[in-house]
CSV table of C-alpha atoms in Angstrom, one decimal:
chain,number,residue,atom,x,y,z
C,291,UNK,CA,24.7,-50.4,75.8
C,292,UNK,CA,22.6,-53.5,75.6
C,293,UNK,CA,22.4,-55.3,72.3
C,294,UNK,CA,20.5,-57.7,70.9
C,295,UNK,CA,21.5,-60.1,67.9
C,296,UNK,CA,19.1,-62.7,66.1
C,297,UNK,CA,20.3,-64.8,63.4
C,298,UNK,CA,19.8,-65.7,60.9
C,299,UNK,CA,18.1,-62.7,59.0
C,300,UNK,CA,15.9,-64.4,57.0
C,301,UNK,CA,14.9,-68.2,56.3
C,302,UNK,CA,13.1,-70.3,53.6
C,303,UNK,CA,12.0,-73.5,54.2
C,304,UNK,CA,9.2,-75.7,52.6
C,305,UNK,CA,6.0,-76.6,54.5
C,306,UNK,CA,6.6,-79.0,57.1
C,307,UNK,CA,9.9,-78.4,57.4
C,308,UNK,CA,11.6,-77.3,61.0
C,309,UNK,CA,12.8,-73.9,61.3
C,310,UNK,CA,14.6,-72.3,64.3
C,311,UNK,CA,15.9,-68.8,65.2
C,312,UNK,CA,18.6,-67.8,67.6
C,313,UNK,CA,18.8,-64.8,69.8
C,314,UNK,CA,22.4,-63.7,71.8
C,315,UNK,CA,22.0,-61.0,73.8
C,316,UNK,CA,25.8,-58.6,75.2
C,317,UNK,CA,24.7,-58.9,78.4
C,318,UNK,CA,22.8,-60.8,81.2
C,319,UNK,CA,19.0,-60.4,80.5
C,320,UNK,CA,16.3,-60.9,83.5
C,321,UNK,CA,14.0,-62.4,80.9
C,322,UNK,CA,13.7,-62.6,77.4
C,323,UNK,CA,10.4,-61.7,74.9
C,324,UNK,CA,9.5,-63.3,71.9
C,325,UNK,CA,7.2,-61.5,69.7
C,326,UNK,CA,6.0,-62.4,66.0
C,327,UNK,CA,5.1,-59.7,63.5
C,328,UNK,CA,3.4,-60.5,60.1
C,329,UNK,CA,3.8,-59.0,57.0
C,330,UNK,CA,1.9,-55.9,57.2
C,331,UNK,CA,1.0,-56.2,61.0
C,332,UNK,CA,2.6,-55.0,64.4
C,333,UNK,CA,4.4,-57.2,67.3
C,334,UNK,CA,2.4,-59.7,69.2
C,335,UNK,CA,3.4,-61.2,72.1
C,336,UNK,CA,4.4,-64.8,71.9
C,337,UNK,CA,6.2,-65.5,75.2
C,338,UNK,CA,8.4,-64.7,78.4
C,339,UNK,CA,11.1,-66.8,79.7
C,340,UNK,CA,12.7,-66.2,83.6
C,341,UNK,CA,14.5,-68.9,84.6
C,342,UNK,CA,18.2,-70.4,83.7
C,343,UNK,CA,17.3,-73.1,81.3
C,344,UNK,CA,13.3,-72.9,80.9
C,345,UNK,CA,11.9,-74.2,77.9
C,346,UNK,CA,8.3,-73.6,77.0
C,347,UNK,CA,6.4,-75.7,74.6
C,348,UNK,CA,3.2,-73.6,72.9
C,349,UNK,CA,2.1,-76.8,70.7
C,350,UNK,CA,4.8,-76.4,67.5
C,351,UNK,CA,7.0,-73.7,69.0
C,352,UNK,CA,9.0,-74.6,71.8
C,353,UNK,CA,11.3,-71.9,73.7
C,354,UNK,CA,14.2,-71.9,75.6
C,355,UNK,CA,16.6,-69.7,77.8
C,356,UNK,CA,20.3,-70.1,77.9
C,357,UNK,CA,21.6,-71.2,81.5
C,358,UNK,CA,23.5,-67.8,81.3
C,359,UNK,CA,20.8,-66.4,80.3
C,360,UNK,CA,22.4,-64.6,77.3
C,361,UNK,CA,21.1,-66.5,74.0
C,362,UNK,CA,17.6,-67.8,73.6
C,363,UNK,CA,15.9,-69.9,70.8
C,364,UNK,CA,12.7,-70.2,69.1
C,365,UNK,CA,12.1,-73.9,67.3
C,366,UNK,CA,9.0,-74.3,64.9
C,367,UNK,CA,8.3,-77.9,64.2
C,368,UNK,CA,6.4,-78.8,60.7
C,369,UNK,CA,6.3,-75.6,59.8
C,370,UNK,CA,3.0,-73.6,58.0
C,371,UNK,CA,2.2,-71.1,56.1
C,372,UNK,CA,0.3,-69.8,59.3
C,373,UNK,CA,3.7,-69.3,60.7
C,374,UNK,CA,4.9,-66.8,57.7
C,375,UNK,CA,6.3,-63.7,59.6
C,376,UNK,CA,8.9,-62.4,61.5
C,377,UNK,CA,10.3,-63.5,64.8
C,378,UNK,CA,11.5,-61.2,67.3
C,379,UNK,CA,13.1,-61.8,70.7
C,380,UNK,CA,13.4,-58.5,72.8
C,381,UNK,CA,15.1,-58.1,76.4
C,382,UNK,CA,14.2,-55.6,78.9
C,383,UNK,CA,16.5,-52.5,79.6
C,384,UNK,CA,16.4,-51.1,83.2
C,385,UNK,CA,12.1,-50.5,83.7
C,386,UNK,CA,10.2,-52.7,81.1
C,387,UNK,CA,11.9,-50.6,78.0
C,388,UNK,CA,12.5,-53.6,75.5
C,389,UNK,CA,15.6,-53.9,73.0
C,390,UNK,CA,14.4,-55.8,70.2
C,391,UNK,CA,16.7,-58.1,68.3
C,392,UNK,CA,16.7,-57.2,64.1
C,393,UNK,CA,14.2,-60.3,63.7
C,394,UNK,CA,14.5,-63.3,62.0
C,395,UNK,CA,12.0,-63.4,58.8
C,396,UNK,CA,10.2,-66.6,58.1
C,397,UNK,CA,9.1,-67.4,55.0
C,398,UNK,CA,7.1,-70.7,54.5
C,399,UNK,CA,6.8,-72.7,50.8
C,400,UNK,CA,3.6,-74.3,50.4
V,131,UNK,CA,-12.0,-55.3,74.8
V,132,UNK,CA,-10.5,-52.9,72.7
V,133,UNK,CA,-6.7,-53.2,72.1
V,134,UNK,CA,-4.0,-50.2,71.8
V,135,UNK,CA,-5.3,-47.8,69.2
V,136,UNK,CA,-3.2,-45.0,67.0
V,137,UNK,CA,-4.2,-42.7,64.4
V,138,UNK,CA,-3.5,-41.3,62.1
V,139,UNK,CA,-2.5,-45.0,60.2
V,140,UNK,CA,-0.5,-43.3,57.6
V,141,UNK,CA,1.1,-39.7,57.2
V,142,UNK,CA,2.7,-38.2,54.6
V,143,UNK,CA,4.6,-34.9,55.4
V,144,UNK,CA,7.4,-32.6,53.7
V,145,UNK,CA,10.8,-31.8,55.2
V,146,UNK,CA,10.7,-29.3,57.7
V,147,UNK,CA,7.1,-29.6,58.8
V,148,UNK,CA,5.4,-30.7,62.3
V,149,UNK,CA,3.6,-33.6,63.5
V,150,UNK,CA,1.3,-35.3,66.2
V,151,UNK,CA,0.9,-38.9,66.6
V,152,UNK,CA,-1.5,-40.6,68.6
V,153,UNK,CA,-2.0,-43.2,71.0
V,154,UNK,CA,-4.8,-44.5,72.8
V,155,UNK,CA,-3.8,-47.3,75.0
V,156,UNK,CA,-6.3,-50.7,76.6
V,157,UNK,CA,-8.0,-48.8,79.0
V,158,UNK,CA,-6.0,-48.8,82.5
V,159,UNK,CA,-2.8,-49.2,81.3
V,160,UNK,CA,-0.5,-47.3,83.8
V,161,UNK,CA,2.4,-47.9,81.1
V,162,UNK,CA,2.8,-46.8,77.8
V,163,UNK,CA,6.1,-46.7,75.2
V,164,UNK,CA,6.6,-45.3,72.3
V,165,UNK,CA,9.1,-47.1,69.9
V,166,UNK,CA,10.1,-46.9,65.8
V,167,UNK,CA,10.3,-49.2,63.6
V,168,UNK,CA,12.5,-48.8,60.7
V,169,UNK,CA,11.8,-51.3,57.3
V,170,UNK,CA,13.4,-54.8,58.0
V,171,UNK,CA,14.8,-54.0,61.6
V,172,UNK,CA,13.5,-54.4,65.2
V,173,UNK,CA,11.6,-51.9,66.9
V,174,UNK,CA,13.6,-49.2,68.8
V,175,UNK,CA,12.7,-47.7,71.8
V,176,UNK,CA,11.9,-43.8,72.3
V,177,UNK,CA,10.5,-43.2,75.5
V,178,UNK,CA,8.3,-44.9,78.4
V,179,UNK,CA,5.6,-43.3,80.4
V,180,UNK,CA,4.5,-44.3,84.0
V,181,UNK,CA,1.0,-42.7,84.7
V,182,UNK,CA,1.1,-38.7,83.3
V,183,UNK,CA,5.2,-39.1,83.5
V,184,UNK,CA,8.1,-39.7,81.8
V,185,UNK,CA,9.5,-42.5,82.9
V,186,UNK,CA,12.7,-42.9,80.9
V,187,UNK,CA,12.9,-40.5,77.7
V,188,UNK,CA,16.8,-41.8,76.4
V,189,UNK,CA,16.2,-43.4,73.6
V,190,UNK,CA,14.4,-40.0,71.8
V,191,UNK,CA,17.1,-39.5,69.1
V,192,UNK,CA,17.1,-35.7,69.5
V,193,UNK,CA,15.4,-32.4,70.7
V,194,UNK,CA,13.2,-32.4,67.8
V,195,UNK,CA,11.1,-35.1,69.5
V,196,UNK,CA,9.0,-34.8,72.3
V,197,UNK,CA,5.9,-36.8,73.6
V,198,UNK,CA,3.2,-36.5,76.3
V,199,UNK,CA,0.3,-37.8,78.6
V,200,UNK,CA,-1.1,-35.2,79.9
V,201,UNK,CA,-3.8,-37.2,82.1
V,202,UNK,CA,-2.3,-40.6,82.1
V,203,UNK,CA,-4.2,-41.8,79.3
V,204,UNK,CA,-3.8,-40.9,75.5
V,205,UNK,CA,-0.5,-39.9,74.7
V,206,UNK,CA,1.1,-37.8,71.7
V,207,UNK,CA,4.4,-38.4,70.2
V,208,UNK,CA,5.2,-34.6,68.5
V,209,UNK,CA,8.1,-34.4,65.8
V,210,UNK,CA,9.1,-31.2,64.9
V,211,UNK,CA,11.1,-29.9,61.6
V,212,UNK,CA,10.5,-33.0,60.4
V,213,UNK,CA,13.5,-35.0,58.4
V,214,UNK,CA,13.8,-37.7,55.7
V,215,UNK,CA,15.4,-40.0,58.0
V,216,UNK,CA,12.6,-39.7,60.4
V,217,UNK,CA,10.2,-41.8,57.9
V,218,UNK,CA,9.3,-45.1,60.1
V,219,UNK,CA,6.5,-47.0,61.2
V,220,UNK,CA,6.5,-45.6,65.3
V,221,UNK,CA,4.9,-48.1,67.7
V,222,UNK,CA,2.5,-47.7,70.9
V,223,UNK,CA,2.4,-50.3,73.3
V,224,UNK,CA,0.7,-50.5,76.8
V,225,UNK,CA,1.2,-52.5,79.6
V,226,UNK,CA,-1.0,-52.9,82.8
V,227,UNK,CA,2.4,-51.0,85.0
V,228,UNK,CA,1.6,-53.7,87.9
V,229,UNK,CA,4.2,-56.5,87.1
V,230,UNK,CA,7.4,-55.9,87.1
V,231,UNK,CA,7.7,-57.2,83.5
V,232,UNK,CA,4.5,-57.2,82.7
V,233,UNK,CA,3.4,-57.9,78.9
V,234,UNK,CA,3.4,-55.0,76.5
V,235,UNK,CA,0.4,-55.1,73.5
V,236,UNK,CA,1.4,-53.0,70.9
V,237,UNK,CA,-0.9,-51.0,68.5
V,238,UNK,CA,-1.3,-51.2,64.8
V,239,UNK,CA,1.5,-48.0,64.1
V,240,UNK,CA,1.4,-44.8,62.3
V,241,UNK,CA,3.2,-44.9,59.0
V,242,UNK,CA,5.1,-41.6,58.8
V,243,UNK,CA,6.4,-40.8,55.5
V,244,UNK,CA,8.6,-37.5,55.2
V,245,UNK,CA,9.3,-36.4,51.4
């Protein structure tokens, strides 16, 4: 079945510092989900991505789909504590069912 | 408005014993899914409901799961004989069913804890 792989697992940086997760994906996804989740809280949607190539730009974060459409990324620039959590990128199954990637954790220095 | 709700926020059952979990989704969402989340991993999905229907029910791990929506709305996710292994955080989400892929908003989760 489908699978979804984010990497790394976790990631500490200091504040200010870039940070960037990837997302590969087994097989050919008609879109791809980002969600964040903080500590404590549930998934919130972030952003979708459609076409071969996009990139999205939501001020820091900026998002982009593989011209396969296979692997995605998430890049944070200048990081901040705000952005402590943990990033998932999700791709639909036949219907809207998501599969979630395992999450790449965040953790932010001050 | 008011987002997805589910109660109870925490449970705390024994092996071997049954239990309901709610969800109450934004108001005219057609869509609703039910997934579990197990500590430091992605949500995984359990089933998806289109109006009073189940949509798609594959990823329910076993027979000892079953959910419902009687009238399209609230739904109940029901485990029965209740295992260790079943402990998890399980997620509602809702979507409005108009888009193709339209955005799910997911609730804050019922902690289920089985001793």
């Amino acid at each position: 079945g489908q699978q979804v792989m984010q990497i790394p697992q976790y990631q500490h940086v200091q504040e200010g510092e870039d940070f960037t997760t990837y997302c590969n994906s087994s097989t050919t996804l008609s879109n791809i989900q980002w969600y964040k989740q903080r500590p404590g809280g549930h998934p919130v949607f972030l952003i979708q991505l459609v076409k071969s190539g996009e990139v999205k730009k939501q001020k820091r974060l900026t998002f982009q789909f593989g011209e396969a459409k296979k692997n995605s990324s998430l890049h944070i620039t200048a990081t901040q504590t705000t952005d402590v959590g943990t990033y998932f990128c999700a791709g639909p199954r036949a219907g809207n069912m998501l599969t979630f990637g395992g999450g790449t954790r965040l953790m932010v220095k001050p | 408005g008011a987002g997805v709700s589910q109660t109870p926020s925490n449970k705390v059952t024994e092996k071997g014993k049954y239990v309901e979990l709610r969800c109450d989704p934004i108001s005219g969402h057609t869509a609703l899914y039910w997934y579990r989340q197990s500590l430091g991993q992605g949500p995984e999905f359990l089933i998806y409901f289109q109006g009073t229907g189940a949509a798609d029910d594959s990823g329910l791990p076993n027979d000892r799961f079953f959910a419902v929506r009687p009238e399209g709305s609230v739904s109940t996710l029901k485990i029965q004989r209740t295992e260790r292994g079943d402990s998890a955080v399980y997620l509602c989400a809702s979507s409005s069913g108009q888009g193709r892929w339209d955005t799910q908003y997911f609730g804050p989760g019922t902690r289920l804890t089985v001793l």
